Each structure stands twice: as C-alpha cells, then as structure tokens.
Amino acid sequence: MCGIVGYIGERDAMPILAKGLQRLEYRGYDSAGLAILSNGTLTTHKRAGKVADLLEHINGETIPGTLGIGHTRWATHGAPNDVNAHPHESFSRTISIIHNGIIENYSALKKELSKRGYKFRTETDTEILATLIEDIQKNTGAQLEEAVRLALNEVIGAYAIVVISDAEPDKIIAARKGSPLVIGIGEHEYFVASDASPIVEYTKNVVYMNDEEVATISRVDGLSIKTIRNQVKTPYIEELELNLEEIEKGGFEHFMLKEIYEQPTSIRDSMRGRLNARAGTVSLGGIKDYEKKLLNADRIIMVACGTSWHAAMVGEYLFEDLARVPVEVEYASEFRYRNPVLGENDVVIAISQSGETADTLAAVQLAKSRGATIFGICNVVGSSISRETHAGSFTHAGPEIGVASTKAFTAQLTLLTLMALRIGHKKGTIPESRYQTLLAELDRIPEKVKETLKTDEKVREIAETFSSVRNFLYLGRGYNFPVALEGALKLKEISYIHAEGYPAAEMKHGPIALIDDDMPVVVLATNQSAYDKIINNIHEVKARNARIIAIVSKGDTVISEMADYTIEIPATAEQLSPIVSVIPLQLMAYHMAVLRGCNVDQPRNLAKSVTVE
Ligand code: G6P
C-alpha cells in the first residue's frame, strides 16, 4: 500500500510525478504529496485526500525542477491529514523522503533521536527515518547513499523508500525491503516507482529491486546498486510487458467495469498456450520442474488473502475433486503466526493478484524455511511473491486497477482449474472422458462469460430495487459456496452494504434469525448435484419473507418460479461454474456502488496492494 514515484532526468519532474501518482493512486488514497529539488532548494506540497486534491491545491502551478519524488498514502502511523502526508523532511529539512511500509522499531529510534535533541513534526514512522539519516550524516560525514545504507541497518520493518537531499541535488537514493520498487531506465532519465504503471509511458527497460538493496541514481554516474551490507550488485535490466492502454479506462466509466468486461479476454489469455482442448492437453511451463512435488504431495496448503483466498477455496474443491489430494485453505495472516506443521511432502500454493501482499509473502517465506515446496499463482510479473516461490504460473489477466478484484479472480480460477486437471490426469484420478469433456468445456468458458455479461442491464435493474437496503445474504453450496463469499465481499467492499456469504444449508444455524422482508437473499442455484437441496434452502428463506434473487442456469424453470428475481447464466460443468456465476455478482456490486454514489475504484479505507501486515 502507498504508491511512490521518483524522477531524475532532463524533463520537468512535476507533470511526471503528478501523472505517476494518479496511476498509483489505487495503492492508497488518504493523502498525497510531492517534493521537487531545484537549484539546491526543496519545494514540498502535500494534502490530505486524493491526488486530485493535491493538484487542485497546487493550482496548475508547475514547480520547476528535473528531480522529484511523489507519494500517495494509505495511512499506517498517524491520521491521514496534511501533516502526516508524505514526503517527510528530516529535522533540519535538508532531506526529503517517501516511504511505503512500516518501520516497526520506530518508537525506539524516536526515543534515541529525541535524547539527542531532535524534535518531530508528524506522527509518522517515516519522519524518524529521515532524521536518522540526517543524524548519521552529521555524526559520520557520510554521503547520502552511505547514510541511507547505515540507517537501514538500524531499521526493523518493511520499506520501499526514495530519498533526496538538497546537499546532493543530482542524486536520488532508493531502497527496498518487503515493499516493491522498480526502476525505469530511459535516455538520460530514470524513474522509480512502486510498480511499472508510472514508467511504461516513458521506457520499457526496468530493474526490479530486490530486498535489502540500495540504488543510487546520479545524473553523472547513472545507476548503481549495493546491498545494505555494502556488496555491489549488477542491475538486471528487464523489458516490461505492460502496455499503456492496459492501464487506462478505455471508454469505461470505471476501471472496475472495464475489468469486469475484460474477463472473456483475460480468461482466454490465462489459458493461452496452456490449454489445447483439441489435442486434449494442458501444459504449464512454469511448474514443470517441480511438478513431481505436486504429483506426490501428501497435502496441498493454499495461502492467500481477500478475494484470492476465495479463489483458493474453489481451488480446494477442484484439487480434492479432480486430483484427489487433501487441501487446506489458510488465511495467510493466520498461517504465518500459528506455527503450522509442515514437511517436505507438503506443497504450498500461494495465490495473490499483486504478488505483494505482506501476509501472503511472509507465509511463503515461512513455509519455504520449513522445507515445503511453494508454487505461486500471481498476476504481477516481477512481484515479490512470484520471485520467492519455487515454481508457479502467472495469471495473464493484465493490470487490475480497480481495488475490488474481478478479472484477477476469474484468472486465478482458470489457472487452478488447469493445474487440478493436469495433476488429476497425470495421477489418473480423473477418467479420460471426464477429463476431455472438462477441457472442452473450459475452452468454451470465455464465450460463456461473454454471454453472461449480457445480464448487465437486468442486474442493474435489480440493483435499483435494492440499492437502499442495509444488509444482504449470499447463499451457495459446493463450488458455489466460495462464490457466495466473494459476492458478499464485493458488495461490502464497494457499496458499503453489510453482506454475508454462507453455505446455503448452514444458514439455518444462525443467519436465518436475521431474515425478514428487509434482507434480500442472493442464491447461487446453478449446481446440478445439490439442486433439490438448494430448492429446500430457498423454501426455508421464502418462508421468512425474504426477497430472493436467484442465479440459475439457462432454461431453469423450477427455481425461476420460486425466486422474486432471476438471473439466467449459461449452464456449464459444476467445476467451472464459479468462473461464470461470479460475473452477475460482480455486476451487482458495481451497480449498487454506482447507485449509492460510492467511489467504485477507490473504496474508502481499502487499498489494492496490502504491503503491511
Ligand atoms: C486487498 C485488495 C483485495 C485483494 C486482497 C489480496 O485487500 O483490496 O482486492 O483480494 O488485498 O490481494 P492479493 O494481491 O494478494 O490478491
């Protein structure tokens, strides 16, 4: 969380920083700020609120200067106000710093610095780091790079930082541990950012920084990298695969809607080169070298957070059903702190859109240290989790900017299905004919998702009816239970309506007490296997006067008769149904949020990439 951007080159830094902050805003949007260094003078502007509020405050003025840093914040230490907004200056205001992460030992450092007479203006951990660097310079006479390096040796916690100093006006220093940072290399110019989105417009050559590395970018000497223990590293330059169009709205009113509509393509892209339904094959190059581990696993543990955790739950059903291997699904944040029992025959699959979620990353590191083999399913190439795992597959969903995850979820499900099918087939746990049928059906899924998107208008009308309710219940069974959870999460996240997802039968052990005519119930009713049971559950809900919105397979007449509102979606195999049945729930959350005047792409208090635990 928090987006950081820096520029050093020959152009005015200010417009590059402003645009960069807008692109990074999905990472946090409590406050924003920038600092420009020109002729040895630092000019800083910062404001609580969105990047637009900052730009309005600056009022179209371009602060001259070809070196600068910018930050968009998701508050951790200190309220989101003007004072706590980044950049932060050191005690004597010579050093300016932006930071993404948490300095865990900040209060010990603060106490120490206070004893030495330093005063602080903000409640942030970041200001402490700025003053620590200043103090080291004062005591040792070190240059900025050296002082940053020494300071980081005293820091416990996570950081991606960019530091500038009016005493060294032709340099920026960047460092990372735990929070992402990428450097863009252009012609006589360099960019530093939390992800490549502010960079792609200017250059495709990038260096992804590794943990505990400090980069010095100088107008005179270019880029050099050292570790915080002073070992010189050779920067590894990679070419970005990202395109500018992928990170723009392309005519849609919101990124979320664009991303919902991209799903037929993003699902297809995630299968491309992997699924060959005609030849009856699934190939997954990224897991090839470690496939034996998956085939022989005693158990698979899936770790994830948020929407990715819901994908993991579908993964559990898929792997147990198709590959006959026991699966446990864990919240990464719980797993990492509960001393889990892990061995060499355990396989961990970490699922993360961003590849940066701090808890998921820590869970991966823990499992790795205990000898487990780790596979990753990530969307962002070069991300920390994807680099920490032994093997894995990227979901090729393209950049997801809307904070509420949509296309990444269906791409994760696609990958999990491909993996489970391949492993099940190799193990002989799926009959050949079933395997072939599922491959052919998976190949048809992008078309079925496209067809499902036609429900948009109907879903919008239903949303109009319910946009003022305060609670919602989502029910599903089997493969559709995780989809019920995901539908409820989407609604909560962006429309701020309280919603709960429940296994349809479990509902009578509690939530049924809440049901009345003011509690609409969404029932996912596409399952063939538990069809009669779902009918019973609908009766139970109806008897308590709830209004029912049923998601049914095309041609269903029985449930359509019982429900107050019906959304028909194309029929598909039960194993694949979550990819299709989640679509109307995404649309429902979207329309509800729009009707309620909520900020769809940047819901309050949330952030896209949660790099703090
Ligand atoms: C945040 C986002 C969610 C996301 C979750 C996990 O809470 O707002 O949309 O599902 O993090 O993120 P990941 O990048 O690991 O999938």
XYZ file of C-alpha atoms and ligand atoms in Angstrom:
629
model
C 0.000 0.000 0.000
C 1.076 3.579 -0.621
C 2.349 4.463 -4.047
C 5.736 6.038 -4.511
C 7.283 7.626 -7.557
C 10.535 9.441 -8.244
C 12.119 11.083 -11.279
C 15.571 12.325 -12.217
C 16.311 13.454 -15.751
C 16.032 16.341 -18.158
C 12.279 16.995 -18.180
C 10.205 18.828 -15.616
C 9.624 16.302 -12.845
C 6.290 17.714 -11.699
C 3.979 16.507 -14.538
C 5.643 13.091 -14.488
C 5.118 12.803 -10.734
C 1.512 14.031 -10.948
C 0.620 11.508 -13.637
C 2.542 8.788 -11.824
C 0.622 9.463 -8.622
C -2.673 9.207 -10.476
C -1.639 5.845 -11.856
C -0.527 4.625 -8.422
C -3.494 6.017 -6.561
C -5.167 2.606 -6.407
C -2.488 1.665 -3.855
C -3.696 4.194 -1.289
C -5.581 7.450 -1.354
C -5.676 9.037 2.077
C -3.310 11.837 1.191
C -0.746 12.740 -1.443
C 2.324 14.894 -1.790
C 5.392 15.684 -3.810
C 8.752 17.363 -3.401
C 10.855 18.887 -6.165
C 14.534 19.677 -5.824
C 15.680 22.587 -7.934
C 18.885 24.642 -7.626
C 19.527 23.069 -4.249
C 16.087 24.041 -2.908
C 13.395 21.600 -1.878
C 9.782 22.574 -2.549
C 7.160 20.340 -0.935
C 3.385 20.237 -1.340
C 1.140 17.765 0.428
C -2.539 17.399 1.150
C -4.990 15.053 2.831
C -7.330 13.491 0.293
C -6.852 12.314 -3.241
C -4.175 13.186 -5.778
C -6.770 15.487 -7.391
C -6.963 17.456 -4.118
C -3.200 17.852 -4.115
C -3.191 19.057 -7.715
C -6.029 21.462 -7.000
C -4.049 22.814 -4.060
C -1.020 23.319 -6.296
C -3.455 25.028 -8.678
C -1.867 24.277 -12.024
C 1.469 25.704 -10.989
C 4.446 23.778 -12.346
C 7.228 23.783 -9.832
C 10.395 23.894 -11.931
C 12.965 21.165 -11.356
C 14.044 17.960 -13.030
C 14.316 15.853 -9.894
C 11.493 14.988 -7.541
C 9.538 12.456 -5.526
C 5.810 11.858 -5.006
C 3.668 9.746 -2.711
C 0.068 8.635 -2.372
C -0.676 7.274 1.075
C -2.618 4.565 2.860
C -2.139 5.591 6.467
C -0.452 3.233 8.927
C 1.161 5.503 11.538
C -0.669 8.769 12.081
C -4.026 10.031 10.859
C -4.425 10.823 7.175
C -4.016 14.604 7.374
C -1.864 17.256 5.672
C 0.924 16.989 8.247
C 1.284 13.210 8.110
C 1.201 13.140 4.302
C 4.497 12.298 2.594
C 7.128 13.442 1.622
C 8.648 13.911 5.059
C 11.619 16.084 5.837
C 14.409 15.458 8.293
C 14.831 17.663 11.354
C 16.759 20.420 9.581
C 14.673 19.962 6.403
C 17.657 19.041 4.245
C 16.488 15.525 3.446
C 13.148 14.550 1.955
C 11.822 11.012 1.912
C 8.835 8.975 0.699
C 8.126 5.577 2.177
C 5.862 2.595 1.661
C 5.903 0.126 4.560
C 6.229 0.187 8.320
C 9.278 0.880 10.467
C 8.467 -1.433 13.349
C 11.137 -0.168 15.758
C 10.279 3.452 15.103
C 9.432 4.281 18.698
C 12.831 3.016 19.958
C 14.556 5.019 17.215
C 12.435 8.057 18.046
C 13.343 7.864 21.727
C 17.026 7.652 20.890
C 16.872 10.582 18.471
C 14.811 12.639 20.922
C 17.502 12.133 23.539
C 19.923 13.666 21.068
C 17.755 16.749 20.844
C 15.780 16.102 17.677
C 12.143 17.212 17.519
C 9.450 15.754 15.284
C 6.614 17.415 13.446
C 4.478 14.407 12.485
C 3.162 11.162 13.952
C 4.764 9.049 11.234
C 7.458 6.405 11.355
C 8.852 7.811 8.108
C 9.940 11.119 9.613
C 12.063 9.184 12.128
C 13.921 7.518 9.277
C 14.575 10.888 7.577
C 16.041 12.296 10.784
C 18.025 9.132 11.466
C 19.693 9.567 8.063
C 20.405 13.209 8.866
C 21.868 12.253 12.244
C 24.166 9.666 10.658
C 25.388 12.243 8.138
C 26.020 14.713 10.924
C 27.982 12.222 13.013
C 29.939 10.481 10.277
C 30.118 12.965 7.424
C 28.758 10.208 5.163
C 27.306 10.956 1.753
C 23.557 10.427 1.372
C 23.849 6.933 -0.100
C 26.092 5.717 2.691
C 23.934 7.325 5.372
C 20.774 5.698 3.964
C 22.537 2.345 3.944
C 23.695 2.725 7.538
C 20.268 3.887 8.655
C 18.588 0.883 7.054
C 20.852 -1.384 9.060
C 19.176 0.018 12.167
C 15.662 -0.372 10.860
C 13.349 -3.290 11.584
C 10.360 -3.493 9.304
C 9.340 -3.114 5.706
C 10.184 -0.314 3.378
C 10.391 0.973 -0.117
C 11.905 4.431 0.137
C 13.156 7.174 -2.111
C 15.386 9.817 -0.531
C 16.680 13.128 -1.828
C 18.838 15.805 -0.210
C 19.420 19.441 -1.030
C 23.119 18.872 -0.306
C 23.371 16.382 -3.178
C 20.972 17.823 -5.751
C 21.856 15.463 -8.603
C 21.037 12.163 -6.942
C 18.187 10.052 -5.749
C 18.604 7.081 -3.451
C 16.073 4.262 -3.419
C 15.905 1.129 -1.276
C 13.539 -1.720 -0.635
C 12.755 -4.484 1.800
C 9.380 -6.117 1.694
C 7.653 -3.373 -0.330
C 8.025 -3.295 -4.107
C 10.194 -0.899 -6.080
C 11.046 -0.791 -9.746
C 13.487 1.495 -11.558
C 12.817 2.609 -15.143
C 15.812 3.424 -17.309
C 15.251 5.945 -20.106
C 17.572 8.159 -22.183
C 19.351 10.373 -19.665
C 16.490 9.867 -17.227
C 15.415 7.442 -14.532
C 12.117 6.682 -12.841
C 11.486 4.909 -9.553
C 8.042 3.619 -8.636
C 6.055 1.087 -6.633
C 5.031 -0.571 -9.873
C 5.684 -0.046 -13.539
C 2.497 1.911 -14.289
C 4.074 5.400 -13.968
C 7.074 4.243 -16.024
C 5.644 2.404 -19.032
C 4.814 5.607 -20.892
C 8.483 6.609 -20.973
C 10.546 3.423 -21.133
C 10.211 -0.336 -21.214
C 13.591 -1.016 -19.608
C 13.272 -1.707 -15.923
C 15.161 -3.123 -12.975
C 13.109 -4.749 -10.216
C 14.899 -4.104 -6.958
C 15.495 -6.941 -4.519
C 15.090 -6.855 -0.771
C 17.837 -5.047 1.134
C 19.175 -3.319 -1.945
C 20.023 0.364 -2.131
C 20.105 2.042 -5.544
C 21.909 5.280 -6.219
C 20.837 7.154 -9.313
C 23.094 10.029 -10.215
C 22.987 12.408 -13.174
C 26.738 11.894 -13.530
C 27.254 8.191 -12.846
C 23.863 6.675 -13.692
C 22.503 3.726 -11.754
C 24.434 1.619 -9.257
C 23.117 -0.866 -6.719
C 24.545 -2.158 -3.443
C 23.100 -4.274 -0.671
C 22.590 -2.691 2.710
C 25.689 -4.678 3.717
C 27.693 -2.807 1.098
C 28.063 -5.519 -1.544
C 27.980 -4.217 -5.112
C 25.243 -5.738 -7.310
C 24.873 -5.666 -11.096
C 21.477 -4.245 -12.080
C 19.490 -6.792 -14.094
C 17.589 -4.941 -16.796
C 14.327 -6.488 -17.987
C 11.860 -5.472 -20.655
C 8.366 -4.529 -19.484
C 5.484 -6.448 -20.989
C 2.961 -3.854 -19.878
C 1.193 -1.585 -22.393
C -0.134 1.884 -21.746
C -3.664 1.009 -22.967
C -3.867 -1.699 -20.329
C -3.707 0.841 -17.534
C -6.226 3.318 -18.970
C -10.015 3.218 -18.739
C -10.603 2.729 -22.456
C -14.017 4.438 -22.575
C -15.457 2.778 -19.469
C -16.668 4.927 -16.628
C -14.697 2.944 -14.063
C -11.725 0.587 -14.092
C -13.829 -1.996 -12.288
C -16.419 -2.105 -15.062
C -13.702 -2.262 -17.703
C -12.082 -5.130 -15.840
C -15.380 -6.995 -15.471
C -15.868 -6.674 -19.231
C -12.314 -7.759 -19.967
C -12.920 -11.197 -18.488
C -13.659 -13.129 -21.666
C -10.236 -11.946 -22.873
C -8.344 -12.234 -19.596
C -9.585 -15.788 -19.033
C -8.622 -16.714 -22.591
C -5.205 -15.088 -22.096
C -4.691 -17.111 -18.941
C -5.307 -20.326 -20.905
C -3.368 -19.335 -23.992
C -0.522 -21.723 -24.770
C -1.586 -23.869 -21.818
C -4.893 -25.427 -22.788
C -5.165 -27.318 -26.043
C -8.658 -28.760 -25.879
C -8.426 -30.384 -29.298
C -5.238 -32.230 -28.502
C -6.557 -32.892 -25.004
C -3.524 -31.403 -23.264
C -2.707 -28.931 -20.523
C 0.849 -27.659 -20.315
C 2.103 -25.392 -17.572
C 5.707 -24.458 -18.275
C 6.171 -22.586 -15.007
C 5.529 -25.633 -12.826
C 7.270 -28.238 -14.986
C 10.435 -28.514 -12.923
C 8.567 -29.061 -9.684
C 5.584 -30.991 -10.998
C 6.673 -34.220 -9.303
C 6.252 -32.472 -5.972
C 2.633 -31.725 -6.825
C 2.028 -35.252 -8.066
C 3.448 -36.774 -4.901
C 2.189 -34.212 -2.411
C 0.709 -35.590 0.807
C -1.250 -32.416 1.132
C -1.639 -29.034 -0.509
C -1.954 -25.891 1.549
C -3.298 -22.840 -0.206
C -2.461 -19.480 1.353
C -3.965 -16.172 0.305
C -5.903 -13.107 1.457
C -9.137 -11.420 0.389
C -10.539 -12.380 -2.986
C -7.521 -14.585 -3.669
C -8.490 -16.573 -0.566
C -11.891 -17.202 -2.143
C -10.122 -18.428 -5.276
C -8.125 -20.754 -3.017
C -11.375 -22.152 -1.625
C -12.543 -23.004 -5.122
C -9.057 -24.482 -5.609
C -9.677 -26.771 -2.643
C -12.827 -28.149 -4.251
C -11.032 -28.556 -7.593
C -7.920 -30.323 -6.306
C -9.803 -32.627 -3.960
C -12.401 -33.442 -6.582
C -10.123 -33.866 -9.590
C -6.674 -34.710 -8.213
C -7.754 -36.490 -5.009
C -5.265 -34.750 -2.788
C -6.200 -33.242 0.581
C -6.204 -29.472 0.530
C -6.232 -26.926 3.329
C -7.038 -23.304 2.691
C -5.431 -20.831 5.042
C -5.658 -17.118 5.621
C -2.020 -16.175 5.135
C -2.157 -13.887 8.165
C -3.210 -16.751 10.450
C -0.991 -19.383 8.905
C 2.190 -17.368 9.351
C 1.695 -16.889 13.073
C 0.422 -20.250 14.210
C 3.464 -22.466 13.959
C 1.975 -24.708 11.253
C 3.045 -28.316 10.842
C 4.844 -28.527 7.518
C 7.079 -31.062 5.896
C 8.936 -31.845 2.703
C 5.951 -33.584 1.137
C 3.719 -30.593 1.627
C 3.080 -28.272 -1.248
C 2.020 -24.704 -0.646
C 0.203 -22.765 -3.334
C 0.269 -19.025 -2.707
C -2.346 -17.058 -4.603
C -2.032 -13.304 -4.987
C -3.064 -10.834 -7.644
C -0.461 -8.250 -6.704
C 2.193 -10.712 -5.610
C 2.999 -8.218 -2.867
C 0.526 -8.932 -0.050
C 2.700 -8.850 3.064
C 0.968 -11.703 4.895
C 0.992 -13.995 1.869
C 4.646 -13.227 1.259
C 5.506 -13.977 4.893
C 3.506 -17.229 4.742
C 5.522 -18.253 1.677
C 8.802 -17.451 3.407
C 7.793 -19.403 6.495
C 6.691 -22.470 4.506
C 9.892 -22.324 2.467
C 12.030 -22.231 5.585
C 10.242 -25.395 6.807
C 11.097 -27.313 3.654
C 7.776 -27.164 1.767
C 7.691 -26.637 -1.981
C 5.998 -23.406 -2.928
C 4.010 -22.682 -6.057
C 2.731 -19.224 -6.853
C -0.280 -18.009 -8.781
C 0.340 -14.295 -9.248
C -0.793 -11.678 -11.705
C 2.094 -9.245 -11.485
C 5.288 -10.339 -13.204
C 8.382 -9.485 -11.159
C 6.357 -9.276 -7.925
C 7.880 -10.338 -4.612
C 5.784 -13.499 -4.142
C 6.442 -14.689 -7.686
C 10.157 -14.323 -7.050
C 10.065 -16.056 -3.707
C 8.303 -19.240 -4.892
C 9.981 -22.345 -6.349
C 7.642 -22.502 -9.318
C 4.358 -21.079 -10.485
C 2.122 -19.732 -13.170
C 1.227 -16.160 -13.905
C -2.397 -15.324 -14.483
C -2.346 -13.246 -17.622
C -5.221 -11.033 -16.560
C -3.342 -7.800 -17.291
C -3.074 -4.970 -14.785
C -6.014 -4.815 -12.380
C -6.536 -1.267 -11.153
C -10.000 -1.306 -9.551
C -9.405 -2.035 -5.880
C -12.138 -4.687 -5.846
C -10.658 -7.671 -7.634
C -12.647 -9.103 -10.561
C -10.687 -10.323 -13.555
C -7.794 -11.480 -11.376
C -10.228 -13.766 -9.518
C -11.532 -15.486 -12.650
C -7.978 -15.770 -13.998
C -6.894 -17.410 -10.717
C -9.786 -19.871 -11.025
C -8.736 -20.617 -14.593
C -5.184 -21.403 -13.510
C -6.312 -23.527 -10.559
C -8.603 -25.492 -12.876
C -5.790 -26.074 -15.365
C -3.457 -27.205 -12.584
C -6.003 -29.528 -10.981
C -6.892 -31.024 -14.359
C -3.285 -31.618 -15.295
C -2.354 -33.158 -11.953
C -5.564 -35.219 -11.808
C -4.994 -36.505 -15.326
C -1.361 -37.401 -14.631
C -2.317 -39.160 -11.407
C -5.137 -40.974 -13.136
C -7.740 -39.658 -10.724
C -9.994 -38.270 -13.472
C -11.492 -40.671 -16.003
C -10.199 -39.865 -19.500
C -13.627 -39.000 -20.896
C -14.383 -36.667 -17.998
C -11.002 -35.017 -18.469
C -11.623 -34.452 -22.168
C -15.129 -33.093 -21.508
C -13.827 -30.658 -18.912
C -11.039 -29.439 -21.219
C -13.531 -28.807 -23.999
C -15.871 -27.022 -21.607
C -13.053 -24.914 -20.166
C -12.239 -23.834 -23.701
C -15.839 -22.591 -24.051
C -15.780 -20.627 -20.786
C -14.631 -17.271 -22.255
C -17.657 -17.407 -24.616
C -19.956 -18.257 -21.717
C -18.574 -15.383 -19.671
C -19.220 -13.089 -22.635
C -22.779 -14.368 -22.774
C -23.149 -13.819 -19.018
C -22.112 -10.178 -19.360
C -25.385 -9.669 -21.259
C -27.165 -9.899 -17.907
C -25.699 -6.471 -17.082
C -28.894 -4.484 -17.717
C -31.057 -6.897 -15.791
C -28.626 -6.873 -12.880
C -28.675 -3.069 -12.911
C -32.475 -3.062 -12.684
C -32.351 -5.448 -9.741
C -29.704 -3.280 -8.092
C -32.045 -0.285 -8.428
C -34.686 -2.140 -6.448
C -32.301 -2.974 -3.633
C -29.855 -0.094 -3.541
C -31.158 1.282 -0.260
C -31.155 -1.923 1.799
C -28.658 -2.255 4.630
C -27.975 -5.997 4.608
C -27.643 -8.793 2.073
C -27.205 -12.524 2.361
C -25.485 -14.657 -0.286
C -26.018 -18.403 -0.266
C -24.290 -21.130 -2.243
C -23.392 -24.787 -1.963
C -20.382 -26.792 -3.116
C -18.408 -24.952 -5.773
C -20.765 -22.018 -5.409
C -20.152 -21.519 -1.696
C -16.862 -19.616 -2.232
C -18.673 -17.615 -4.916
C -21.282 -16.600 -2.334
C -18.431 -15.386 -0.114
C -16.914 -13.483 -2.999
C -20.257 -11.899 -3.982
C -20.735 -10.694 -0.404
C -17.188 -9.362 -0.220
C -17.601 -7.424 -3.470
C -20.774 -5.791 -2.180
C -19.206 -4.865 1.166
C -16.046 -3.509 -0.396
C -17.520 -1.062 -2.825
C -21.109 -0.304 -1.821
C -20.602 -0.433 1.980
C -23.689 -2.611 2.384
C -23.252 -5.249 5.045
C -23.301 -8.616 3.333
C -22.574 -12.157 4.399
C -21.836 -15.221 2.348
C -22.928 -18.546 3.779
C -23.134 -22.199 2.820
C -26.818 -22.489 1.955
C -27.544 -25.301 4.406
C -25.517 -23.787 7.247
C -27.704 -20.698 7.098
C -30.247 -22.290 9.361
C -27.657 -22.428 12.150
C -27.710 -18.689 12.707
C -28.220 -16.212 9.888
C -31.782 -17.397 9.379
C -32.611 -15.414 12.528
C -31.829 -12.246 10.589
C -34.066 -12.975 7.651
C -37.142 -10.839 7.057
C -38.566 -8.894 4.146
C -35.784 -6.352 4.527
C -32.997 -8.866 3.955
C -32.633 -9.786 0.276
C -31.043 -13.164 -0.306
C -28.964 -13.984 -3.360
C -28.999 -17.709 -4.036
C -26.469 -19.296 -6.360
C -28.550 -22.104 -7.759
C -26.698 -23.450 -10.773
C -25.437 -26.671 -9.166
C -26.707 -29.842 -10.688
C -25.588 -32.112 -7.850
C -27.349 -30.373 -4.982
C -30.252 -28.984 -6.942
C -33.019 -30.379 -4.716
C -31.195 -29.291 -1.622
C -30.994 -25.748 -2.931
C -34.714 -25.780 -3.607
C -35.220 -26.725 0.038
C -32.967 -23.873 1.167
C -34.947 -21.437 -0.976
C -38.171 -22.646 0.648
C -36.647 -22.032 4.075
C -35.738 -18.485 3.151
C -39.014 -17.749 1.401
C -40.960 -18.882 4.425
C -39.317 -15.987 6.312
C -40.479 -13.453 3.702
C -37.079 -12.759 2.194
C -36.945 -11.489 -1.358
C -34.887 -13.906 -3.431
C -32.540 -13.145 -6.273
C -31.585 -16.446 -7.862
C -28.686 -17.073 -10.206
C -29.810 -20.051 -12.276
C -28.664 -21.979 -15.319
C -30.388 -21.074 -18.565
C -33.645 -22.943 -19.047
C -34.264 -23.476 -15.329
C -37.998 -23.186 -14.746
C -38.357 -24.515 -11.225
C -36.226 -22.072 -9.278
C -37.202 -19.196 -11.576
C -40.785 -19.751 -10.443
C -39.823 -19.586 -6.791
C -37.484 -16.585 -6.893
C -38.566 -12.953 -6.951
C -35.811 -12.119 -9.414
C -33.913 -14.498 -11.638
C -30.642 -14.033 -13.472
C -30.037 -16.717 -16.081
C -26.482 -17.664 -16.951
C -25.176 -20.293 -19.373
C -25.021 -23.823 -17.991
C -21.581 -25.318 -17.517
C -19.785 -28.093 -15.657
C -20.046 -27.682 -11.912
C -16.243 -27.470 -11.524
C -16.173 -24.477 -13.850
C -19.340 -22.775 -12.676
C -17.667 -20.298 -10.270
C -15.962 -18.573 -13.213
C -19.365 -17.856 -14.706
C -21.600 -17.445 -11.664
C -19.409 -14.762 -10.087
C -19.962 -12.411 -13.042
C -23.511 -11.235 -12.142
C -22.369 -10.781 -8.534
C -19.529 -8.517 -9.665
C -22.003 -6.542 -11.762
C -24.451 -6.357 -8.873
C -21.822 -4.903 -6.524
C -20.733 -2.474 -9.228
C -24.237 -1.130 -9.919
C -25.099 -0.923 -6.241
C -21.980 1.158 -5.621
C -22.718 3.479 -8.537
C -26.359 3.895 -7.465
C -25.263 4.697 -3.923
C -22.746 7.269 -5.137
C -19.718 5.351 -3.853
C -16.230 5.604 -5.251
C -16.165 2.331 -7.162
C -12.480 2.135 -7.992
C -11.173 3.512 -4.730
C -13.463 2.383 -1.900
C -12.899 4.008 1.463
C -10.221 2.574 3.762
C -9.130 -0.093 1.278
C -6.029 -0.425 -0.850
C -5.209 -2.642 -3.767
C -1.881 -3.885 -2.642
C -1.602 -4.554 1.074
C 2.097 -4.457 1.809
C 1.651 -4.105 5.559
C 0.513 -6.935 7.776
C -6.638 -6.290 -0.756
C -7.453 -5.994 -2.001
C -8.277 -7.210 -2.386
C -7.373 -8.420 -2.555
C -6.519 -8.670 -1.322
C -5.439 -9.705 -1.584
O -7.480 -6.426 0.333
O -8.298 -4.876 -1.771
O -8.962 -6.965 -3.599
O -8.153 -9.546 -2.829
O -5.842 -7.461 -0.937
O -4.558 -9.213 -2.538
P -3.658 -10.061 -3.485
O -2.926 -9.047 -4.320
O -2.721 -10.837 -2.604
O -4.516 -10.941 -4.295
